[in-house]
Short mmCIF file of C-alpha atoms in Angstrom, two decimals:
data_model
loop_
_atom_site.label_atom_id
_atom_site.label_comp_id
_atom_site.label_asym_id
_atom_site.label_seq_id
_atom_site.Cartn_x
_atom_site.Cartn_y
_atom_site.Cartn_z
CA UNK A 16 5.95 4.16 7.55
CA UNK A 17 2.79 4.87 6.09
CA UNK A 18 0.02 2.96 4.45
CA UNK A 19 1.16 3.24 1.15
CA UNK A 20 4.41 2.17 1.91
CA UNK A 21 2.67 -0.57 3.98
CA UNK A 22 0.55 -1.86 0.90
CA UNK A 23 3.58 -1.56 -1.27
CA UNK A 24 5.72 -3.61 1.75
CA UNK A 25 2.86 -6.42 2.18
CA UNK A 26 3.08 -7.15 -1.83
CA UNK A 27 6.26 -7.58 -1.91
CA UNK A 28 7.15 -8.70 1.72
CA UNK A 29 10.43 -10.50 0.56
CA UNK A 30 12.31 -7.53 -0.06
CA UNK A 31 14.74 -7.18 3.36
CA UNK A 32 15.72 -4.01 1.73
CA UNK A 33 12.55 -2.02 1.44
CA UNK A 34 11.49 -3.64 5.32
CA UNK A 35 14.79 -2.30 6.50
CA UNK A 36 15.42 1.00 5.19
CA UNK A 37 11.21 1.59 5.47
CA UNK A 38 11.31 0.70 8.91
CA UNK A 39 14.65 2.75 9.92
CA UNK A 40 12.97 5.71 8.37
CA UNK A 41 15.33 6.27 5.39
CA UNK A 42 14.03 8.84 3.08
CA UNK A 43 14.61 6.46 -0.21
CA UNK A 44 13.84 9.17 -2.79
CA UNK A 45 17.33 11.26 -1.68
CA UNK A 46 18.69 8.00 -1.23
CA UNK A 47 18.43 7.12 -4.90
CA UNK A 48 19.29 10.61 -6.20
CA UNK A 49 22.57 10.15 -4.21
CA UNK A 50 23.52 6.86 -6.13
CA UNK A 51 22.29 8.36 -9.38
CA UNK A 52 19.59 6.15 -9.75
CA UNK A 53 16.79 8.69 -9.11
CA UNK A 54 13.23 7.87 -10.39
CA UNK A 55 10.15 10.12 -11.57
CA UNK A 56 8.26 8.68 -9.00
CA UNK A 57 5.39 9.83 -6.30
CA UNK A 58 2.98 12.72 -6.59
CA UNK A 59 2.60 16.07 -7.65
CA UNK A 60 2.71 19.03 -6.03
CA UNK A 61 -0.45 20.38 -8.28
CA UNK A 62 -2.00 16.90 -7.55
CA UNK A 63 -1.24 16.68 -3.79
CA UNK A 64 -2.64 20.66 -3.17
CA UNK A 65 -5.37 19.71 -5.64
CA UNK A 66 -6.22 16.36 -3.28
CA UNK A 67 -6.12 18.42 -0.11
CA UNK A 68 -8.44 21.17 -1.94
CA UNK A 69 -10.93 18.78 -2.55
CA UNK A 70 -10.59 16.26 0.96
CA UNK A 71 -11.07 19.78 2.76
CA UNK A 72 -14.15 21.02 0.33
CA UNK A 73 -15.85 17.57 1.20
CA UNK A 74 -15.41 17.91 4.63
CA UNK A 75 -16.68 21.05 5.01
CA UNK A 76 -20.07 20.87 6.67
CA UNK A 77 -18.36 18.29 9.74
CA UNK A 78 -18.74 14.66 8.23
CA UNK A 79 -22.47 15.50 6.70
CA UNK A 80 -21.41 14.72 3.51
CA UNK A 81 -19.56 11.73 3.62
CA UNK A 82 -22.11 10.22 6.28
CA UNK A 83 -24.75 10.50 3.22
CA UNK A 84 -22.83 9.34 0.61
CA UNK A 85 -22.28 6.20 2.88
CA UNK A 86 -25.60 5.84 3.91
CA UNK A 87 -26.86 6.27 0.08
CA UNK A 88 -24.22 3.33 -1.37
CA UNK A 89 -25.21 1.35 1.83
CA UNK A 90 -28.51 0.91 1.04
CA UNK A 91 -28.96 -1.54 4.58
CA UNK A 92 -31.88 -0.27 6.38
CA UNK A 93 -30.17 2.00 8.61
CA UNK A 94 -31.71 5.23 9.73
CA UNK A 95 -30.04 8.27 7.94
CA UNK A 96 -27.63 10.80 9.42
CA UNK A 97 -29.97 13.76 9.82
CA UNK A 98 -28.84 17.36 9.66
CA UNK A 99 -26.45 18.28 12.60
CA UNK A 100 -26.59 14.44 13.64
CA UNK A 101 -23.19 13.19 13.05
CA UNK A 102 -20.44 13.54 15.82
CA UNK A 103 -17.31 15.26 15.09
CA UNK A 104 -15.21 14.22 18.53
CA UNK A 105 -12.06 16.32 18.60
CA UNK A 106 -9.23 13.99 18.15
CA UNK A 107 -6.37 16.73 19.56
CA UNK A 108 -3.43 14.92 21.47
CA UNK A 109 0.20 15.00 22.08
CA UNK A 110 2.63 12.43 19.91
CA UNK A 111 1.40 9.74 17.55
CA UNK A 112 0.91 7.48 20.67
CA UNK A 113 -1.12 9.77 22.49
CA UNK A 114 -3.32 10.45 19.49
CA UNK A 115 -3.90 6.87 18.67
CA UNK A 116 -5.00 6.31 22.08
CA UNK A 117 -7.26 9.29 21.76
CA UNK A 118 -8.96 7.84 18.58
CA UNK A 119 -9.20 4.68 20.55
CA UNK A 120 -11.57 6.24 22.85
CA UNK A 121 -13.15 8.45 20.61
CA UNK A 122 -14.15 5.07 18.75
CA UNK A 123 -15.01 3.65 21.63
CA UNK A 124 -17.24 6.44 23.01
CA UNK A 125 -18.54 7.33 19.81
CA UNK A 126 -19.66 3.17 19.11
CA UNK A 127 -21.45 3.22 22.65
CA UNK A 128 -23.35 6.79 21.83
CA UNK A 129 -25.44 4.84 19.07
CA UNK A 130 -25.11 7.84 16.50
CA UNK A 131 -23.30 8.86 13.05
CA UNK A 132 -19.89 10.08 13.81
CA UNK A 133 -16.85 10.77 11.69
CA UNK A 134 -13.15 10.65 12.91
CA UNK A 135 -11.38 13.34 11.01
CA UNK A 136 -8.08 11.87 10.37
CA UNK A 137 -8.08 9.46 13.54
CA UNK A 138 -4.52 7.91 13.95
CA UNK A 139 -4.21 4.23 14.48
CA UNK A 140 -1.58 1.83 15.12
CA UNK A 141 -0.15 -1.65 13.66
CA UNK A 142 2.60 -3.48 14.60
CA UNK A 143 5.15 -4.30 11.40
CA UNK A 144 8.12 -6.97 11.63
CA UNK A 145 8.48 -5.75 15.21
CA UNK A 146 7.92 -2.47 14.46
CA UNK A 147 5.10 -0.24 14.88
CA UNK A 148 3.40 2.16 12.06
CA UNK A 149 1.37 4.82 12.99
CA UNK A 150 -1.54 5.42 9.94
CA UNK A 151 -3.78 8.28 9.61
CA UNK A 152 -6.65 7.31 7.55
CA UNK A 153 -8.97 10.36 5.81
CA UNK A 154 -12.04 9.38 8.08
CA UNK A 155 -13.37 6.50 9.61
CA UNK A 156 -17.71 6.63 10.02
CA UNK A 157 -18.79 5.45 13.01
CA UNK A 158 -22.72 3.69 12.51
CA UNK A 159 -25.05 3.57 14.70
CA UNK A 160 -25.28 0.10 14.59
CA UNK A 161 -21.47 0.21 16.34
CA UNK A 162 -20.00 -0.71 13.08
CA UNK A 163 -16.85 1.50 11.34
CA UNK A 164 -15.98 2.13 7.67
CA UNK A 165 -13.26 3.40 6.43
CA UNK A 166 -13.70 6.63 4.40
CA UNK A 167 -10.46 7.12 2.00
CA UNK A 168 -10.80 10.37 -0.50
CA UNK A 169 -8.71 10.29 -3.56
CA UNK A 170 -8.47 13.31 -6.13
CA UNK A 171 -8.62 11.47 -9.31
CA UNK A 172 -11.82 11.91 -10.94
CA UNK A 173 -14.41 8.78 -11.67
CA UNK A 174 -16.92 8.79 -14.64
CA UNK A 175 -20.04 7.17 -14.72
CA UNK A 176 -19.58 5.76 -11.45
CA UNK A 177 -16.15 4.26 -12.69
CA UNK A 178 -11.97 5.16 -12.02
CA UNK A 179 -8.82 3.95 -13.16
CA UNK A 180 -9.12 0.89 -12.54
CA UNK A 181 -5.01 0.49 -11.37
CA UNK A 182 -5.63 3.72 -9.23
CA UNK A 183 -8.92 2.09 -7.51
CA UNK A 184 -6.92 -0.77 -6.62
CA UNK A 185 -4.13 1.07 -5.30
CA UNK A 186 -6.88 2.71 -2.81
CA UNK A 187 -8.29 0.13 -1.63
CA UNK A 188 -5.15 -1.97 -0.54
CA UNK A 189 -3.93 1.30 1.28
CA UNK A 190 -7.27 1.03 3.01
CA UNK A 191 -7.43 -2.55 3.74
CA UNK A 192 -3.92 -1.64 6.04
CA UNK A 193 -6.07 0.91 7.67
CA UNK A 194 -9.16 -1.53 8.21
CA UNK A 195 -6.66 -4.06 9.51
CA UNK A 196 -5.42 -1.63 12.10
CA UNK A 197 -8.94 -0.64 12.93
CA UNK A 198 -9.66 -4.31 13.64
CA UNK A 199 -6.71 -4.83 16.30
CA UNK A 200 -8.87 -1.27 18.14
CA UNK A 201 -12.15 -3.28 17.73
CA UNK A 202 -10.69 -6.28 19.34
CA UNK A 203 -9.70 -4.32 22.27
CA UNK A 204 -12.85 -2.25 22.61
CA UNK A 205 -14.58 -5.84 22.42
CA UNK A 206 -18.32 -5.43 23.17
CA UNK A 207 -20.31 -2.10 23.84
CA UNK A 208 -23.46 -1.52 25.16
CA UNK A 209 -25.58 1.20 23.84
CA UNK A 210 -25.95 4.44 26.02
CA UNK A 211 -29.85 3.68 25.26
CA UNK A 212 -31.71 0.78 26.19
CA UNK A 213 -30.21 -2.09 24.33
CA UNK A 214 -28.42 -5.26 23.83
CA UNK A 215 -24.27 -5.40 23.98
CA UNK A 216 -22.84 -5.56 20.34
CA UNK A 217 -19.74 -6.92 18.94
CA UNK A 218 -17.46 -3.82 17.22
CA UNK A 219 -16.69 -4.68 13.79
CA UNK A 220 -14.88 -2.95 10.99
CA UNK A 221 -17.17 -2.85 7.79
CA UNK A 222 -15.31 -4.88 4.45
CA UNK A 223 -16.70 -2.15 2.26
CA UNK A 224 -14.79 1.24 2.46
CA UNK A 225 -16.10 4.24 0.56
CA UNK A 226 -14.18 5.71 -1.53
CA UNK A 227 -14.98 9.20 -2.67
CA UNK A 228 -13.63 11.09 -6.06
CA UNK A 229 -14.15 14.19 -7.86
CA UNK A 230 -17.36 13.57 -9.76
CA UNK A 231 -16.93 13.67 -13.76
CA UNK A 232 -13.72 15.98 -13.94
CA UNK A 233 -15.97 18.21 -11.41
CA UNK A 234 -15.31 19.23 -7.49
CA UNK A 235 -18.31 17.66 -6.43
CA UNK A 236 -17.70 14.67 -4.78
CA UNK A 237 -18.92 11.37 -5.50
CA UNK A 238 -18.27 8.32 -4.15
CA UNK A 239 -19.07 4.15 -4.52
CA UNK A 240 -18.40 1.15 -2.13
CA UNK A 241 -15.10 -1.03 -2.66
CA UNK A 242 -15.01 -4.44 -1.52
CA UNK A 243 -11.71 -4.65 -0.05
CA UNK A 244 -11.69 -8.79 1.25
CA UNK A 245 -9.36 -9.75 -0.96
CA UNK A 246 -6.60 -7.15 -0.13
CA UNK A 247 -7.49 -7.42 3.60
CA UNK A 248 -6.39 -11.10 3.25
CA UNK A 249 -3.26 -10.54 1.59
CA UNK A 250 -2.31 -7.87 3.61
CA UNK A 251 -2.40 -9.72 6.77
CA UNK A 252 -0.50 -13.07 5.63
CA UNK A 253 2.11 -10.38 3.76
CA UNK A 254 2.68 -8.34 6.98
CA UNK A 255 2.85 -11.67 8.99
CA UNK A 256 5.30 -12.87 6.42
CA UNK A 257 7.51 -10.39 7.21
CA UNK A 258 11.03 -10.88 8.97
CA UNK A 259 11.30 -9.03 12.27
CA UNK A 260 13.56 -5.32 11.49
CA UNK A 261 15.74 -6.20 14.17
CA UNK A 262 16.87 -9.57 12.58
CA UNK A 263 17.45 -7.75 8.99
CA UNK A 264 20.01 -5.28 10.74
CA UNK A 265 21.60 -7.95 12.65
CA UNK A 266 22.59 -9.43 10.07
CA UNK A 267 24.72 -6.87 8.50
CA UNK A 268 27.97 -6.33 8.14
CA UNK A 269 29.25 -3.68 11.54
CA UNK A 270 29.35 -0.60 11.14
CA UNK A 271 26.44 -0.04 7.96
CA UNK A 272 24.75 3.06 7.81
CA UNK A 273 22.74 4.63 5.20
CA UNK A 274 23.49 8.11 6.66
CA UNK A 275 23.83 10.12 4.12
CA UNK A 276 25.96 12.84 5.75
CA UNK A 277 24.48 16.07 4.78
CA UNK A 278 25.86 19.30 4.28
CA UNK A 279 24.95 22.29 6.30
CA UNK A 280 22.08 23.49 3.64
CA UNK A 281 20.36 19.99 4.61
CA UNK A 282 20.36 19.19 1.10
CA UNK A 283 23.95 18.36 -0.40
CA UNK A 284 25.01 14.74 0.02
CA UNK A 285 28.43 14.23 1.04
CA UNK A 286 28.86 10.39 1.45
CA UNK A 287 30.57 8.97 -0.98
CA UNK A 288 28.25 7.11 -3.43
CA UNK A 289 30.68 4.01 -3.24
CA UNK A 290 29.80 3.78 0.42
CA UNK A 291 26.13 4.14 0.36
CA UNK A 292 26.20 1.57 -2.63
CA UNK A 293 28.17 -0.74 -0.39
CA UNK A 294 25.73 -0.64 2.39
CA UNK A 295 22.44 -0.13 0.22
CA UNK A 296 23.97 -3.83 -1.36
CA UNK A 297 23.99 -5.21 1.92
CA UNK A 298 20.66 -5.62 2.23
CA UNK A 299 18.78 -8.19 0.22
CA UNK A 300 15.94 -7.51 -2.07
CA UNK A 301 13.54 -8.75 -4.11
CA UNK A 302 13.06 -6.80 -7.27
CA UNK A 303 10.24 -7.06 -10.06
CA UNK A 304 9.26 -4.39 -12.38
CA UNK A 305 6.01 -3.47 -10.43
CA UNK A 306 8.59 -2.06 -8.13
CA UNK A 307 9.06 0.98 -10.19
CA UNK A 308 5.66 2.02 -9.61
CA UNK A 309 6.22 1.88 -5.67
CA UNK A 310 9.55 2.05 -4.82
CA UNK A 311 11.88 5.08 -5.05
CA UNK A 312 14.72 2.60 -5.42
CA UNK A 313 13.67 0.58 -7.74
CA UNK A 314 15.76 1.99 -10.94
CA UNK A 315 18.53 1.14 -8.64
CA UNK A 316 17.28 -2.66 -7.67
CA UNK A 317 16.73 -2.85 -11.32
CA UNK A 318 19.81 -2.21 -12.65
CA UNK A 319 21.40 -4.41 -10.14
CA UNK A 320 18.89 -7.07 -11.33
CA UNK A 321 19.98 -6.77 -14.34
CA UNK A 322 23.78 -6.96 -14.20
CA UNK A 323 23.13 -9.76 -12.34
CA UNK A 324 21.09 -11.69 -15.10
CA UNK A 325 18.61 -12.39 -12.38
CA UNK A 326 15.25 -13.59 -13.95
CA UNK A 327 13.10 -11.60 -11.92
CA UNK A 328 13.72 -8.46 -13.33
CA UNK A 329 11.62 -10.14 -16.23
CA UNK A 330 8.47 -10.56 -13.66
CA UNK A 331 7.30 -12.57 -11.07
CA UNK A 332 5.22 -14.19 -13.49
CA UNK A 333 8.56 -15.60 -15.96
CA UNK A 334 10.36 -16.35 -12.44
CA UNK A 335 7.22 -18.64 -11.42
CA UNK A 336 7.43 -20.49 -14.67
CA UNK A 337 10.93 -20.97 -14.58
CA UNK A 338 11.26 -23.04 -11.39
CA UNK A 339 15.23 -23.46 -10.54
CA UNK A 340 16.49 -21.70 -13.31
CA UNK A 341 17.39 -18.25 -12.13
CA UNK A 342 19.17 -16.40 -14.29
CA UNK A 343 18.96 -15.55 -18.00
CA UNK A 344 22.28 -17.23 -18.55
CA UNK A 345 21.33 -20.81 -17.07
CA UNK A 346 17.76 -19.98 -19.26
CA UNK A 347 19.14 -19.91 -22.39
CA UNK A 348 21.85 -22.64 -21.90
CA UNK A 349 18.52 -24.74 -21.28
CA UNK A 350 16.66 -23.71 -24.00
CA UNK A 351 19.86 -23.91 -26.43
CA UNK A 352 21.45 -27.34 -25.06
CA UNK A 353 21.29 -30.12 -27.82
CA UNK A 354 19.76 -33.74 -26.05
CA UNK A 355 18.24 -34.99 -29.57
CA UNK A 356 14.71 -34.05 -28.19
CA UNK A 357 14.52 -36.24 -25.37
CA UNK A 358 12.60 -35.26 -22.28
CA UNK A 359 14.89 -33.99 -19.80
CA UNK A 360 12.08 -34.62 -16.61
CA UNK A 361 11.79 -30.37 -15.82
CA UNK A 362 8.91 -28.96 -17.09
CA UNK A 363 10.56 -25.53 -17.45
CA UNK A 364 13.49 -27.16 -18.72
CA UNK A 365 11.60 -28.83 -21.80
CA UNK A 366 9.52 -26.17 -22.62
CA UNK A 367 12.43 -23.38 -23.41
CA UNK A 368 13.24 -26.05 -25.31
CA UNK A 369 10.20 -27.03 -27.35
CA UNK A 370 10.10 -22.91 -27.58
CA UNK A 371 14.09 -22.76 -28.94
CA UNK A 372 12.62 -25.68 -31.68
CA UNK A 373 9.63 -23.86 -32.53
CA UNK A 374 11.71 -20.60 -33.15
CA UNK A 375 14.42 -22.09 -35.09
CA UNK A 376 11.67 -23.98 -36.97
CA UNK A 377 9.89 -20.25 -38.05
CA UNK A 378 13.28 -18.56 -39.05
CA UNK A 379 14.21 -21.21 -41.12
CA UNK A 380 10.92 -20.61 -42.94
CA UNK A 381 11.17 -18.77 -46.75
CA UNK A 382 10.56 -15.06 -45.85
CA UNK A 383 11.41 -15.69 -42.21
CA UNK A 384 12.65 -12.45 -41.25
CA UNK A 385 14.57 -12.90 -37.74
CA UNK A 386 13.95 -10.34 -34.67
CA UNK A 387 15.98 -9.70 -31.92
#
């Protein structure tokens, strides 16, 4: 489980199904293509090589860059990496665990040294619904104030100091999972004193991660400060939220697997896709169409959704409104049911109404032309 998957899990932490099958490390995208309800989804293979092309151009000279194009958007008084100054520990170690304690240390050495360092894709830990995720951030800056940012490097390009806005987001709620891992390592570390003559200091993880882009369609890199508060915030009450793994697979039926019983070229699905259907089913979810842009089984979820008459496949937004009325059917038998206009006491209730009036009211107009 990744941070992506983590920011797409914490916005949506009601779906058992994605907690489940993210957590049991089910690769979703074969999956969907085995119940035939595969998706265009995920990245490119010109845009991934193109992303590592330009992470590894901008961390070519050992962190120098990316330490300056902090210290520049920083603008806080601090003294500037100079050339050769920033650390590089090595972070080499044996098994996700035994990296993420080496990063642990590194962090903690690297804090008490009082210098510019950058963690080259440290690895850090965070416990999810009883589970834990091991995350591997770009780079994490080191300050010598003790302080850490969070570096995260994306490949699409930003213009006049501005991006996609929808891809910028995306960013910086993957980062906010790293920053909230970070900040369970700072609250072990605790306080540091300086190896130079100075007072302890609290660790903290920094709220503004840089992130860094391609520079006007360019390969030079460029990079501005995202706030990253907000998604912090929802991330943690989301993953806290979350049921515990091992409670989701209790409760299902003996015997489900989502194995998907490959053939000897590791490629050819042999299950039968009644059987995966049956045990993908089995597991709750909680579909809305911002699924489809995170989710490799969302056509799937959707088209469940759907047959169902579920309102959510409308948006979260419609199923707020609606309050108790949860399915299309029981909508429009509200909105269509004859009381002689009398308030029925639900707000939702009288308002598909007073909607159904105003509607009949328009197509009964001259000229009224009636869309469907």
């Amino acid at each position: 489980m990744d941070a992506r998957a983590l920011a797409a899990l914490a916005a949506n932490p009601g779906c058992r199904r994605r907690a489940l099958l993210d957590g049991a490390g089910v690769d979703k995208g074969a999956l969907a293509r085995a119940l035939g309800a595969s998706a265009n989804f995920g990245q490119s293979q010109f845009a991934h090589q193109r992303g590592n092309s330009f992470e590894a151009r901008v961390k070519a000279d050992r962190g120098e860059t990316l330490t300056r194009l902090l210290h520049e958007r920083l603008r806080d008084g601090s003294p500037a990496p100079e050339p050769g100054g920033v650390d590089t520990p090595d972070l080499t170690a044996v098994g996700p665990q035994g990296r993420t304690a080496r990063t642990a240390l590194a962090l903690r050495e690297a804090t008490a040294a009082g210098r510019w360092a950058l963690l080259d894709h440290p690895m850090v830990s965070l416990d999810v619904a009883g589970s834990p995720a091991f995350l591997e951030p770009d780079a994490v800056v080191v300050h010598p104030d003790g302080s850490w940012s969070v570096i995260e490097i994306k490949s699409f390009p930003m213009v006049d100091g501005s991006a996609d806005p929808a891809k910028v987001g995306a960013a910086a709620r993957q980062a906010a999972v790293y920053a909230l891992a970070l900040e369970r390592v700072a609250a072990r570390v605790g306080e540091l004193k300086p190896d130079s003559v100075g007072e302890a200091r609290a660790v903290r993880v920094r709220h503004q991660v840089l992130l860094v882009c391609p520079k006007d369609f360019s390969n030079l890199p460029t990079a501005e400060l995202v706030d990253v508060r907000k998604q912090l915030s929802v991330t943690r009450r989301q993953l806290a939220r979350l049921t515990r793994i091992e409670d989701i697979a209790a409760a299902l039926p003996e015997g489900t697997t989502f194995d998907l019983r490959l053939a000897d070229d590791g490629r050819t699905v042999t299950r039968p896709a009644e059987e995966l259907t049956a045990a993908v089913d089995a597991v709750d979810a909680a579909y809305a169409p911002e699924c489809l842009a995170a989710c490799e089984l969302a056509v799937h979820c959707r088209a469940r959704s759907r047959a169902t008459g579920a309102v959510e496949s409308l948006g979260r937004g419609v199923r707020g409104e609606l309050g108790g009325l949860t399915t299309v059917e029981s909508v429009l038998a509200a909105a269509l049911e004859r009381t002689g206009g009398e308030p029925t006491g639900d707000p939702a209730v009288d308002a598909l109404r007073r909607a159904a009036a105003l509607r009949a009211e328009a197509l009964a107009a001259p000229g009224a032309v009636a869309c469907r």
